[in-house]
Coordinates of C-alpha atoms in Angstrom, one line a residue:
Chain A
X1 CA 2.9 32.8 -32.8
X2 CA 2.7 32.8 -29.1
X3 CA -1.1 32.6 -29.2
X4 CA -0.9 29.4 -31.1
X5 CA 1.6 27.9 -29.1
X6 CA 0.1 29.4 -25.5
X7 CA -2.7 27.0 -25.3
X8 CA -0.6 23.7 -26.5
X9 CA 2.0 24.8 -24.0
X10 CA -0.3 25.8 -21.0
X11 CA -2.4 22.2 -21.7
X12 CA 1.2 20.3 -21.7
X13 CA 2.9 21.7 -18.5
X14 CA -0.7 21.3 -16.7
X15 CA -0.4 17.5 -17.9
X16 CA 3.2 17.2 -16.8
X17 CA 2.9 18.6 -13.4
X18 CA -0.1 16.1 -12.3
X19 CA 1.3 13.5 -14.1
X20 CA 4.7 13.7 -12.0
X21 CA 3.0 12.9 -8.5
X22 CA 0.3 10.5 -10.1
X23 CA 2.8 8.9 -12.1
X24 CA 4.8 8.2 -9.1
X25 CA 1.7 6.8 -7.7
X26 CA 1.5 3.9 -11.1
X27 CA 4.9 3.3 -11.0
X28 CA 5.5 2.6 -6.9
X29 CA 1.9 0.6 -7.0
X30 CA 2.6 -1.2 -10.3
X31 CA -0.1 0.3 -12.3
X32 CA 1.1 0.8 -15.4
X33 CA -1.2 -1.8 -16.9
X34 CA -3.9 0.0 -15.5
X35 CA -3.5 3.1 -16.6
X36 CA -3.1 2.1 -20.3
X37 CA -6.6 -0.2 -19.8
X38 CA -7.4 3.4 -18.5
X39 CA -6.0 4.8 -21.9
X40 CA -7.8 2.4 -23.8
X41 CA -11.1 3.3 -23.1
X42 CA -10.6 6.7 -23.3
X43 CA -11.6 5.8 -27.3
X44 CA -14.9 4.0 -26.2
X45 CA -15.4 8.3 -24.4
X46 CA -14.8 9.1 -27.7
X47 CA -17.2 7.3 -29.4
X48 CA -20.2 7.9 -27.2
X49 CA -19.6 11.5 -27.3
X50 CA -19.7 11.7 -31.0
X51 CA -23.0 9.4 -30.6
X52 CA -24.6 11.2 -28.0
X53 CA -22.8 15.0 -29.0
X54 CA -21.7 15.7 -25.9
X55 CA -18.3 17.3 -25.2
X56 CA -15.4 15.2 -26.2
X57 CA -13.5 15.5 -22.8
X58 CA -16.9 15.0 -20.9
X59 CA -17.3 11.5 -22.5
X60 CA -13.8 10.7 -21.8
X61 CA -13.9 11.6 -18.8
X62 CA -17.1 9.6 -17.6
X63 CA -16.4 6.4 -19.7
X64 CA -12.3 6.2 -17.7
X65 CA -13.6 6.7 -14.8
X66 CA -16.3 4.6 -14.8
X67 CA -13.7 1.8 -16.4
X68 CA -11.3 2.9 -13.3
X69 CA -14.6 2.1 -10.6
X70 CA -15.1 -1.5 -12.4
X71 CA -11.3 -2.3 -12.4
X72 CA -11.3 -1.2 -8.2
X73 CA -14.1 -3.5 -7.9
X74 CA -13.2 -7.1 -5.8
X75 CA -13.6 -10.0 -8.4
X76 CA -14.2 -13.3 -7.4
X77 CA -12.4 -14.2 -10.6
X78 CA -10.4 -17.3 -10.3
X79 CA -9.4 -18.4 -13.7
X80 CA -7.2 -15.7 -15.4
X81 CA -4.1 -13.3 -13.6
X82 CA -5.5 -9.6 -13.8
X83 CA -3.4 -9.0 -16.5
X84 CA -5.2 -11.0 -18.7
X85 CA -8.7 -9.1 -17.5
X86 CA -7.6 -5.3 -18.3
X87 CA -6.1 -6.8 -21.2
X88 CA -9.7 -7.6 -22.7
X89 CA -11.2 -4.2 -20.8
X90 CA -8.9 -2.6 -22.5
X91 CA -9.2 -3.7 -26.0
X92 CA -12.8 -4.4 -25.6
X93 CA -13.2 -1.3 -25.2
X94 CA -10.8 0.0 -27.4
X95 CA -12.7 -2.0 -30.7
X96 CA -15.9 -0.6 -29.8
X97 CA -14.8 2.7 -29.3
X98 CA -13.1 2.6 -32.8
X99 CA -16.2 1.5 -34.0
X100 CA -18.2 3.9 -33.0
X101 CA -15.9 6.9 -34.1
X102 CA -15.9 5.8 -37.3
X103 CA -19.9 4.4 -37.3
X104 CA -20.2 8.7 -36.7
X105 CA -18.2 9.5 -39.5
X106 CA -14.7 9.4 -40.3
X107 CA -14.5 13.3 -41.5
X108 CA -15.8 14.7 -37.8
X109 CA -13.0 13.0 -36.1
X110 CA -8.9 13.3 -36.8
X111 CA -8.0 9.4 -35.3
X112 CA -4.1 10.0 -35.7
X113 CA -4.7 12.7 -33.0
X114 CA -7.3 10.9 -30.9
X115 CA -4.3 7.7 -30.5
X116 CA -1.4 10.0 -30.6
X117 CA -2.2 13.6 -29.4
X118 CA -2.3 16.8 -31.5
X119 CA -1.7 19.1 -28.6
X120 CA -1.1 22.0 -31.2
X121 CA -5.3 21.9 -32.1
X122 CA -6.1 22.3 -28.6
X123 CA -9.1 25.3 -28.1
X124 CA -9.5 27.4 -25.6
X125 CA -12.7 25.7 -24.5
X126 CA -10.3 22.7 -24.3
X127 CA -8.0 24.7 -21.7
X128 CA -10.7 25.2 -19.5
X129 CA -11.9 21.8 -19.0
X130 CA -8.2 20.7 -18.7
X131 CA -7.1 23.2 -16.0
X132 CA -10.3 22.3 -14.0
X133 CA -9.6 19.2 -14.1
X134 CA -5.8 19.2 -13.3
X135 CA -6.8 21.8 -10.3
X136 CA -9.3 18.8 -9.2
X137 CA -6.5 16.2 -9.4
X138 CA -3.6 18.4 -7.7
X139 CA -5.9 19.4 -4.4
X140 CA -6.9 15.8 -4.1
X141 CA -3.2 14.3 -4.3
X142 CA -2.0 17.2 -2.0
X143 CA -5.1 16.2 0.9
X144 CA -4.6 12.2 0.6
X145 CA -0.9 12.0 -0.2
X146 CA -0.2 10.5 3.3
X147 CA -2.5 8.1 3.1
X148 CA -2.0 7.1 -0.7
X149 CA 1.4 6.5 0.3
X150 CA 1.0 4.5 3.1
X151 CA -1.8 2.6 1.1
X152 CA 1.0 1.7 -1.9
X153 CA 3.9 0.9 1.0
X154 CA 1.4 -1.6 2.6
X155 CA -2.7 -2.0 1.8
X156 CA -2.9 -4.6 4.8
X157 CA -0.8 -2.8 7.9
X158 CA -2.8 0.7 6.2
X159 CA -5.9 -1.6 6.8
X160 CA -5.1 -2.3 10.3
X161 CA -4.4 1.5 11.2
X162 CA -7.9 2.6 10.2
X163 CA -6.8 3.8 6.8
X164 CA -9.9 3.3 3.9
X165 CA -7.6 1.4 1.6
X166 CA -10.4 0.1 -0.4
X167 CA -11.7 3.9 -1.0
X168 CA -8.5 5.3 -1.5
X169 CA -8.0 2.9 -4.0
X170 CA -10.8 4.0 -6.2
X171 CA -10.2 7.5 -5.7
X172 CA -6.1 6.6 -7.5
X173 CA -8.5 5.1 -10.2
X174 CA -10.3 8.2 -11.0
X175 CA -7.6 10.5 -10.6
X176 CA -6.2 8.4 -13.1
X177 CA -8.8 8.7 -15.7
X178 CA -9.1 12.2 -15.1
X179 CA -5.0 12.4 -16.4
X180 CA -6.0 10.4 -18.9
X181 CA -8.9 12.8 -20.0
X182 CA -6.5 15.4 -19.5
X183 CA -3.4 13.9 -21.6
X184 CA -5.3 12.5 -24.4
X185 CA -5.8 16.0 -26.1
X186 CA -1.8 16.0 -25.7
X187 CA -0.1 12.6 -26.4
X188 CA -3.1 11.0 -27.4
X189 CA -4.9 7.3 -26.1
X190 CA -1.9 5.7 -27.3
X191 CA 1.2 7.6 -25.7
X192 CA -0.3 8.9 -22.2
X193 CA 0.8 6.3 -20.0
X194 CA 4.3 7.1 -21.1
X195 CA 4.0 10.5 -19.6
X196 CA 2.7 8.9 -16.1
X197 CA 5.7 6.7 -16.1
X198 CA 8.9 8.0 -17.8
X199 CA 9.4 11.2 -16.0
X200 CA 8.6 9.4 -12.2
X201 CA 11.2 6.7 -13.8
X202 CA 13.9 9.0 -14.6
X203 CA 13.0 10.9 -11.4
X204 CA 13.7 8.0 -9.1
X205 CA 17.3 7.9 -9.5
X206 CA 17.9 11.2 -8.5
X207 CA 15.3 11.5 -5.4
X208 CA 15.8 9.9 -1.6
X209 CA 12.7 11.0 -0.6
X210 CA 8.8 10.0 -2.2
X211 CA 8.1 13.7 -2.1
X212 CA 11.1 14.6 -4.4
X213 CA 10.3 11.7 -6.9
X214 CA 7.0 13.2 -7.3
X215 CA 8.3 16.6 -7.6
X216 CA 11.1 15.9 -9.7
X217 CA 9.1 13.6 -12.3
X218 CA 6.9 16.9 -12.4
X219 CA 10.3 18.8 -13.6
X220 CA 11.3 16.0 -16.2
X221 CA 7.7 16.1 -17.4
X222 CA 7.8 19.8 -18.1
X223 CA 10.9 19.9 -19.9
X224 CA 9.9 16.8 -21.5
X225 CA 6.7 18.7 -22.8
X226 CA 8.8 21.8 -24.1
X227 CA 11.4 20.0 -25.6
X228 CA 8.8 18.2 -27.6
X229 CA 6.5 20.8 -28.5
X230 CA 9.5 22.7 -29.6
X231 CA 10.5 19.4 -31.8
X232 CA 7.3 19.5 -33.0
X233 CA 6.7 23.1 -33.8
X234 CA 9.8 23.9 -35.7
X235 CA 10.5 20.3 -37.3
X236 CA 7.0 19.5 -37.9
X237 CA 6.9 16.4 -36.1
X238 CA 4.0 14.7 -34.5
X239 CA 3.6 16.5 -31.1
X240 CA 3.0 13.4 -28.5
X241 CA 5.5 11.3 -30.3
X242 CA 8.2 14.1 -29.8
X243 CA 6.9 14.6 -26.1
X244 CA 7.2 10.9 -25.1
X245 CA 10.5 10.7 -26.7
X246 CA 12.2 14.0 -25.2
X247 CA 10.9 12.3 -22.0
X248 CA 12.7 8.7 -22.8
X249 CA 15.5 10.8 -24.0
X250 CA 15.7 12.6 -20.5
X251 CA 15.7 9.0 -18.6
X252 CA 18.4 7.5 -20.4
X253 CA 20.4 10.9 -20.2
X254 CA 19.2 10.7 -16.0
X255 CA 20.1 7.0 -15.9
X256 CA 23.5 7.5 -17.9
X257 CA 24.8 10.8 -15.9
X258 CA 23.4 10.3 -12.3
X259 CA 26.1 8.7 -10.2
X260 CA 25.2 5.5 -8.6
X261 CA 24.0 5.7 -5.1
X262 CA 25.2 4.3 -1.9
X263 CA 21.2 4.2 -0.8
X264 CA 19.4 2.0 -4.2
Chain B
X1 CA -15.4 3.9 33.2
X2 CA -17.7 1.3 34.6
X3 CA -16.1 -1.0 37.8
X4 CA -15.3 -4.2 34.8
X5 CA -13.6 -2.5 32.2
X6 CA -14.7 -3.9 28.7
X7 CA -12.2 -5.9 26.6
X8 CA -10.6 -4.0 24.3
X9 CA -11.4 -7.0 22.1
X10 CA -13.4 -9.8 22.3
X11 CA -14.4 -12.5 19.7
X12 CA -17.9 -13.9 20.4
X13 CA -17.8 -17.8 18.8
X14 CA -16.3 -16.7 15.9
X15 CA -16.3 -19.3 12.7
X16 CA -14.3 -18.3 9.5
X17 CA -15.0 -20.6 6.2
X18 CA -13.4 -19.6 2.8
X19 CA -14.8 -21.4 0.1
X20 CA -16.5 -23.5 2.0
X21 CA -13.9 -24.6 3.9
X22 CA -13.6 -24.4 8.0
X23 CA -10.6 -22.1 8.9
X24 CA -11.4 -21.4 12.7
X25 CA -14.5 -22.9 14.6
X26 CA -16.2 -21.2 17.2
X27 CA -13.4 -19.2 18.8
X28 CA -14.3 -17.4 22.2
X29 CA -12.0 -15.0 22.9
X30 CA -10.9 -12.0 24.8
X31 CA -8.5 -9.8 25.7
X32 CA -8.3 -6.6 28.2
X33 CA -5.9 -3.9 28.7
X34 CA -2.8 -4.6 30.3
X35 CA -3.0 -8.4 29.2
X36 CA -1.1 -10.2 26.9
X37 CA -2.1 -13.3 24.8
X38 CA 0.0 -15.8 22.6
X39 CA -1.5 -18.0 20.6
X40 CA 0.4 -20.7 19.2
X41 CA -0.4 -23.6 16.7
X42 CA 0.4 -25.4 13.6
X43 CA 0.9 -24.1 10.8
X44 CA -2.1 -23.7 8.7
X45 CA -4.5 -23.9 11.9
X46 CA -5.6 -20.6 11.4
X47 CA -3.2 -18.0 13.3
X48 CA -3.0 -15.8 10.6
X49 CA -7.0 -15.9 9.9
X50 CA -7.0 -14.9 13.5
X51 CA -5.2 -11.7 13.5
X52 CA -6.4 -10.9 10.1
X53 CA -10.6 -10.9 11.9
X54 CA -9.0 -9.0 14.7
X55 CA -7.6 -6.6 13.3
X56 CA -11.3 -6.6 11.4
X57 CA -9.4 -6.9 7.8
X58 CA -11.7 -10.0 7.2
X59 CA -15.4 -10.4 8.2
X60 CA -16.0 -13.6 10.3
X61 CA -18.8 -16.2 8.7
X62 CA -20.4 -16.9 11.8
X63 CA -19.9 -14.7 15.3
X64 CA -18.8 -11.8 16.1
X65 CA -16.0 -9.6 16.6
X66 CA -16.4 -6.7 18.8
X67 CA -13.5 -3.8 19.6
X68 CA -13.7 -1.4 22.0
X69 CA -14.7 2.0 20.5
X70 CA -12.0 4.4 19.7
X71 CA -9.5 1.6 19.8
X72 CA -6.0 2.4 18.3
X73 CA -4.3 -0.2 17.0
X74 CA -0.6 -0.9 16.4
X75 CA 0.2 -3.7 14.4
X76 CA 3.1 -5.6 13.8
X77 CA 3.5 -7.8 9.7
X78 CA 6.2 -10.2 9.8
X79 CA 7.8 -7.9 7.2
X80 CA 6.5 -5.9 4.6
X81 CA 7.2 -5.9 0.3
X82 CA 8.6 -2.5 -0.4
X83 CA 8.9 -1.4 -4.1
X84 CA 12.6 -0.9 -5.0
X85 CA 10.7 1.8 -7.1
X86 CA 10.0 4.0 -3.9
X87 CA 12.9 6.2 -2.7
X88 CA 12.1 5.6 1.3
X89 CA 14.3 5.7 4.5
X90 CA 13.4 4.0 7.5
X91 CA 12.9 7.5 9.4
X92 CA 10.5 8.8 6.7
X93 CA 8.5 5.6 7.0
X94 CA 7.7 5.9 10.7
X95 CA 7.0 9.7 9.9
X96 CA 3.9 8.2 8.0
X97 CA 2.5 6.9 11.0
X98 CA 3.5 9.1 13.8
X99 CA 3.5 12.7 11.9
X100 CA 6.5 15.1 11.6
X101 CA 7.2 15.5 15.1
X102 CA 7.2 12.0 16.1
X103 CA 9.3 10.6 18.5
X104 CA 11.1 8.7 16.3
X105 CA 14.7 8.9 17.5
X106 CA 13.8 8.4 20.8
X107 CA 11.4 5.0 19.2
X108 CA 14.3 3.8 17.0
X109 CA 16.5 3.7 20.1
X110 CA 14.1 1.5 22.1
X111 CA 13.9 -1.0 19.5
X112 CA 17.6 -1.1 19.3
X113 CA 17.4 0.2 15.6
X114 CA 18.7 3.5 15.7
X115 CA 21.6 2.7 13.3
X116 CA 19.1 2.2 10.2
X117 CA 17.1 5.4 10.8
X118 CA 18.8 7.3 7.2
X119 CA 18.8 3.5 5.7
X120 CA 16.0 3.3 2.6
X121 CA 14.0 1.1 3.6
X122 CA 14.7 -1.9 0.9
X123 CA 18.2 -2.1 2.6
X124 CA 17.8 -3.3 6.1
X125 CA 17.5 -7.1 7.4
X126 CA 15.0 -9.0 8.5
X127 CA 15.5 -8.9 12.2
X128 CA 15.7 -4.9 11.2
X129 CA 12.7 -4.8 9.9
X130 CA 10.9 -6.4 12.6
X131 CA 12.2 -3.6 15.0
X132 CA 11.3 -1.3 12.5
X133 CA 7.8 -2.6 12.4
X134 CA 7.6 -2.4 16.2
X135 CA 8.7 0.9 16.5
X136 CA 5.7 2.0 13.8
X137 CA 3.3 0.2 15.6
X138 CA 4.5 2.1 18.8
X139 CA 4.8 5.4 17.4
X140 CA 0.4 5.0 17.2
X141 CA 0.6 4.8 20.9
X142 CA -2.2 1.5 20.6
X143 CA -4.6 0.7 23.0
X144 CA -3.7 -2.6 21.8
X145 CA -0.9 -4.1 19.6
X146 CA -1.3 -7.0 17.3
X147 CA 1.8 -8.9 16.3
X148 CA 2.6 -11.6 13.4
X149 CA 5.0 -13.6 14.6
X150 CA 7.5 -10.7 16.5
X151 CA 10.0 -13.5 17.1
X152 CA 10.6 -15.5 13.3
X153 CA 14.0 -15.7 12.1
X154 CA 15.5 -13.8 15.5
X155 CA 17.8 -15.5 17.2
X156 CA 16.9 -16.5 21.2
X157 CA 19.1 -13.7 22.6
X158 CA 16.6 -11.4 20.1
X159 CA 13.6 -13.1 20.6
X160 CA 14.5 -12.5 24.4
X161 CA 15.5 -8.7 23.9
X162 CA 12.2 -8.9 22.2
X163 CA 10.0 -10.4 24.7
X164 CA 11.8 -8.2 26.9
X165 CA 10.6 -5.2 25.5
X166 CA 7.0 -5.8 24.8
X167 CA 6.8 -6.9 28.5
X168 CA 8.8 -3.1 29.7
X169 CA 5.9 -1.4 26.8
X170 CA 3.0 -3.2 28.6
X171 CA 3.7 -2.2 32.2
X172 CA 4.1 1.3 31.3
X173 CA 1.4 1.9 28.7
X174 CA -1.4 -0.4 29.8
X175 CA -1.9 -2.0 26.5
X176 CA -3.3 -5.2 26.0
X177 CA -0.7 -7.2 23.6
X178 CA -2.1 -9.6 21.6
X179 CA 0.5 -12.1 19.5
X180 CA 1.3 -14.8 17.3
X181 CA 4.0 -17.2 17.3
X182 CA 4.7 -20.6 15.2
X183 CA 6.9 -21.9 18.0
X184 CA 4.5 -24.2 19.7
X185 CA 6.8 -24.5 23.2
X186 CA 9.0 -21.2 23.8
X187 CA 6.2 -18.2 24.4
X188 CA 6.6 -15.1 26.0
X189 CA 7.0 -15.8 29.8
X190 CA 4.6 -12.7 30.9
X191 CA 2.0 -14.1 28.4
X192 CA -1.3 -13.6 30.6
X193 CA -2.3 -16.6 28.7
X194 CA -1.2 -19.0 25.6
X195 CA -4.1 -20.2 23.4
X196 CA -3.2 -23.2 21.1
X197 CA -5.0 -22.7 18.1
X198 CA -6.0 -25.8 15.3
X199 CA -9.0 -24.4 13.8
X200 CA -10.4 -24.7 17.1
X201 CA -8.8 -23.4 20.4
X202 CA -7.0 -26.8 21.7
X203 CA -6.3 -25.6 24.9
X204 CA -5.3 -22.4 26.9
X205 CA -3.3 -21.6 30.6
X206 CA -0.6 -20.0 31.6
X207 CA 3.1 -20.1 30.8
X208 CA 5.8 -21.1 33.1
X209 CA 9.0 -19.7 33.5
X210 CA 11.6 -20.9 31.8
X211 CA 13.9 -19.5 34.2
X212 CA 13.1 -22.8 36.1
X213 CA 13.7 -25.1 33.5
X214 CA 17.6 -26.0 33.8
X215 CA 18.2 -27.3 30.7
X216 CA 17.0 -23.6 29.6
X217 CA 19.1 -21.9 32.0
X218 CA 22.2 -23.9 30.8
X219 CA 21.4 -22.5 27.6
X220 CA 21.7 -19.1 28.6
X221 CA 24.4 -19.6 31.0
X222 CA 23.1 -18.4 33.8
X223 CA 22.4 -15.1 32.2
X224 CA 18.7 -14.1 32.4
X225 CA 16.1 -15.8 30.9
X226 CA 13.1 -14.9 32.6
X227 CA 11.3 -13.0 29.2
X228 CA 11.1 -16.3 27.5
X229 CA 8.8 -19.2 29.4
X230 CA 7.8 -22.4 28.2
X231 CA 4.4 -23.4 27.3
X232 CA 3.1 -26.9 28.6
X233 CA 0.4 -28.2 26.5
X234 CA -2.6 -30.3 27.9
X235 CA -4.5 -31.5 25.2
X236 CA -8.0 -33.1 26.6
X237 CA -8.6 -34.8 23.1
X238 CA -6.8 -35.8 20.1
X239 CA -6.4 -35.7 16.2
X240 CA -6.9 -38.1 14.2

């Protein structure tokens, strides 16, 4: 049993512990839109790499993070709020995606797993892209944190100090759709950005510092991930569904029990 | 170091248009170390344009904005936007800017803030914050420090404290000050020089003490008043 479950397990903890930091990053900044245009596209990945036959994650990978470079671009757009632009990035690219998948044949492709995660069909070949890529994302938060965070506490003043705002902005981006690339083969498309934001949510109440939100939404996140594998192992429920609701289960359980602060 | 030091900023007929329209014309400005400028104006004639090209966050249209090399910059936002979202105190926040071992006890003391140093950041006041925001900018240790409107919503005594202290930070650290205020007749009184900006520079000299000015003095009663001077203006033209 443990070598079925060892892969699953080793794919989710990797997943919760960047998402805990980078979450914290979407939920100070306000990026939660973001990341789910990020999420979104992740399908359109999907559907070139089945076109092309490249790796899955590889597509994935590539199509976010070129989304993520586009979104950090300046637009001179004046008609619509930004909401309503990632709104048609992100189904835009969601509809074509789907098309494609299912132009290369419905049989190659589970599409319950791609929008909701099936963790438990995880390969080995799967691990290694996913711990490369979570090693990439962890050094990089560790080397910029003081300047992401000064960035998200104020772009302009960060500006004025000789910080690259405009650069550290696009490297968030593709951090970003790297978790995404990451998380997909775990909660799925559908479900990932509620792993960037619950635990960092629940965290928040119980942290006076940034450094101990991060860290702390990094705990919630691995619990969250056991306690839904575990869900989902024994009780046969769908794995990303049980992770994203252990997590909202351990905010409301966070919010409920943590006693209110004198600091907000 | 060459017998005329260069400024540490100078803005060489500099015109800013955004869509099309004129926001500053031909500005000719500059300031050295050890000098300190106010420029005062309307609202909407372009102060905020004017720190924003020289602190080089926007790209003039016409002209050009030269800093020295190397320059360090402290600058001074009338207040910043901080997520509730982001668990902060005020000490941890100046730790971004100065490192670990900053001074920053020693900082928060000489901007009279040392009671909100444990205080998250979303808690404290306005005139806090300002305070706050200076000791940031000072904790850079600037060549030059920009402030946006370092006086707005401070009461005269603070405003005066204020003034006070920029003054005190100037004669020790050589640093050319360079700030904004809306109040068109109460500037700094050791304000090298006062610029009144419409889109153009209106007119520019030197400020006079308010200490002199009796209806001022009353005011303070008696106490001293010699930080904040009044500004005379001598328009040579008008607007229509």
């Amino acid at each position: 049993m443990i070598e079925l479950l060892l892969p699953p397990l080793l794919v989710g903890l990797l997943l919760a512990l960047i998402s805990g930091p980078l979450g914290a990053f979407v939920v100070w900044g306000r990026m939660a839109y973001f990341g789910d245009t990020l999420a979104h596209s992740a399908l359109l990945g999907v559907g070139l790499s089945l076109a092309f036959g490249f790796h899955m994650l590889v597509g994935v990978a590539l199509v976010t993070a070129l989304v993520a470079i586009v979104l950090t671009l300046p637009s001179s757009q004046r008609y619509f709020a930004n909401d309503t632009l990632l709104g048609i990035m992100a189904h835009g690219t969601l509809a074509l995606g789907l098309i494609l998948v299912s132009l290369a044949g419905n049989a190659r492709v589970d599409m319950m797993g791609l929008l909701f995660g099936d963790v438990l069909a995880v390969t080995w070949d799967d691990v290694r892209f996913i711990v490369a890529g979570s090693a990439l994302v962890a050094v990089t938060l560790l080397f910029t944190w003081r300047a992401l965070l000064s960035c998200i506490l104020s772009a302009e003043l960060s500006a004025a100090e000789g910080v690259p705002v405009e650069r550290l902005r696009a490297l968030l981006m593709v951090l970003l759709a790297l978790t995404v690339a990451v998380g997909m083969r775990v909660v799925g498309a559908l479900l990932i950005t509620a792993l960037l934001i619950i635990p960092p949510a629940a965290a928040r109440r119980i942290s006076s510092t940034p450094e101990q939100m991060a860290l702390k939404a990094s705990l919630v996140g691995v619990i969250a991930v056991s306690l839904g594998l575990g869900f989902s192992w024994y009780l046969d429920t769908p794995t990303g569904p049980s992770i994203v609701l252990a997590a909202v289960l351990l905010f409301m359980g966070i919010h409920t029990l943590a006693p209110e602060r004198a600091a907000r | 170091m060459s017998l005329a030091p260069s400024p540490l900023l100078e803005l060489q007929t500099v015109s800013l248009r955004i869509e099309g329209k004129l926001i500053l014309d031909q500005i000719q400005l500059s300031l050295h170390a050890n000098e300190i400028i106010t420029v005062v104006g309307p609202n909407g004639g372009g102060k905020t344009s004017l720190i924003k090209l020289a602190l080089g966050l926007i790209r003039p249209s016409e002209g050009k904005v030269q800093r020295r090399k190397g320059l360090r910059v402290g600058y001074m936002p009338q207040r910043l936007m901080v997520d509730n979202s982001v668990p902060i105190t005020v000490e941890r926040f100046l730790q971004l800017a100065g490192g670990r071992r900053a001074p920053i006890a020693d900082t928060l003391a000489r901007v009279k803030a040392s009671a909100v140093r444990h205080a998250p950041l979303q808690s404290i006041s306005g005139g806090e914050w300002q305070r706050v925001l200076l000791a940031r900018a000072l904790l850079r240790k600037p060549d030059l420090l920009v402030l946006d409107e370092p006086a707005q919503g401070v009461d005269l005594q603070g405003q005066q404290e204020m003034y006070h202290l920029l003054g005190a930070i100037r004669s020790e650290t050589g640093c050319g000050i360079f700030l904004v205020s809306h109040d068109l007749h109460l500037v700094m009184a050791s304000s090298d020089r006062v610029v009144c900006l419409n889109q153009h520079i209106c007119c520019s000299g030197a400020a006079h003490a308010v200490a002199r000015h009796p209806e001022f003095l009353a005011l303070f009663q008696n106490s001293s008043a010699e930080d904040i001077g009044i500004y005379t203006h001598h328009h040579d033209h008008q607007h229509d």
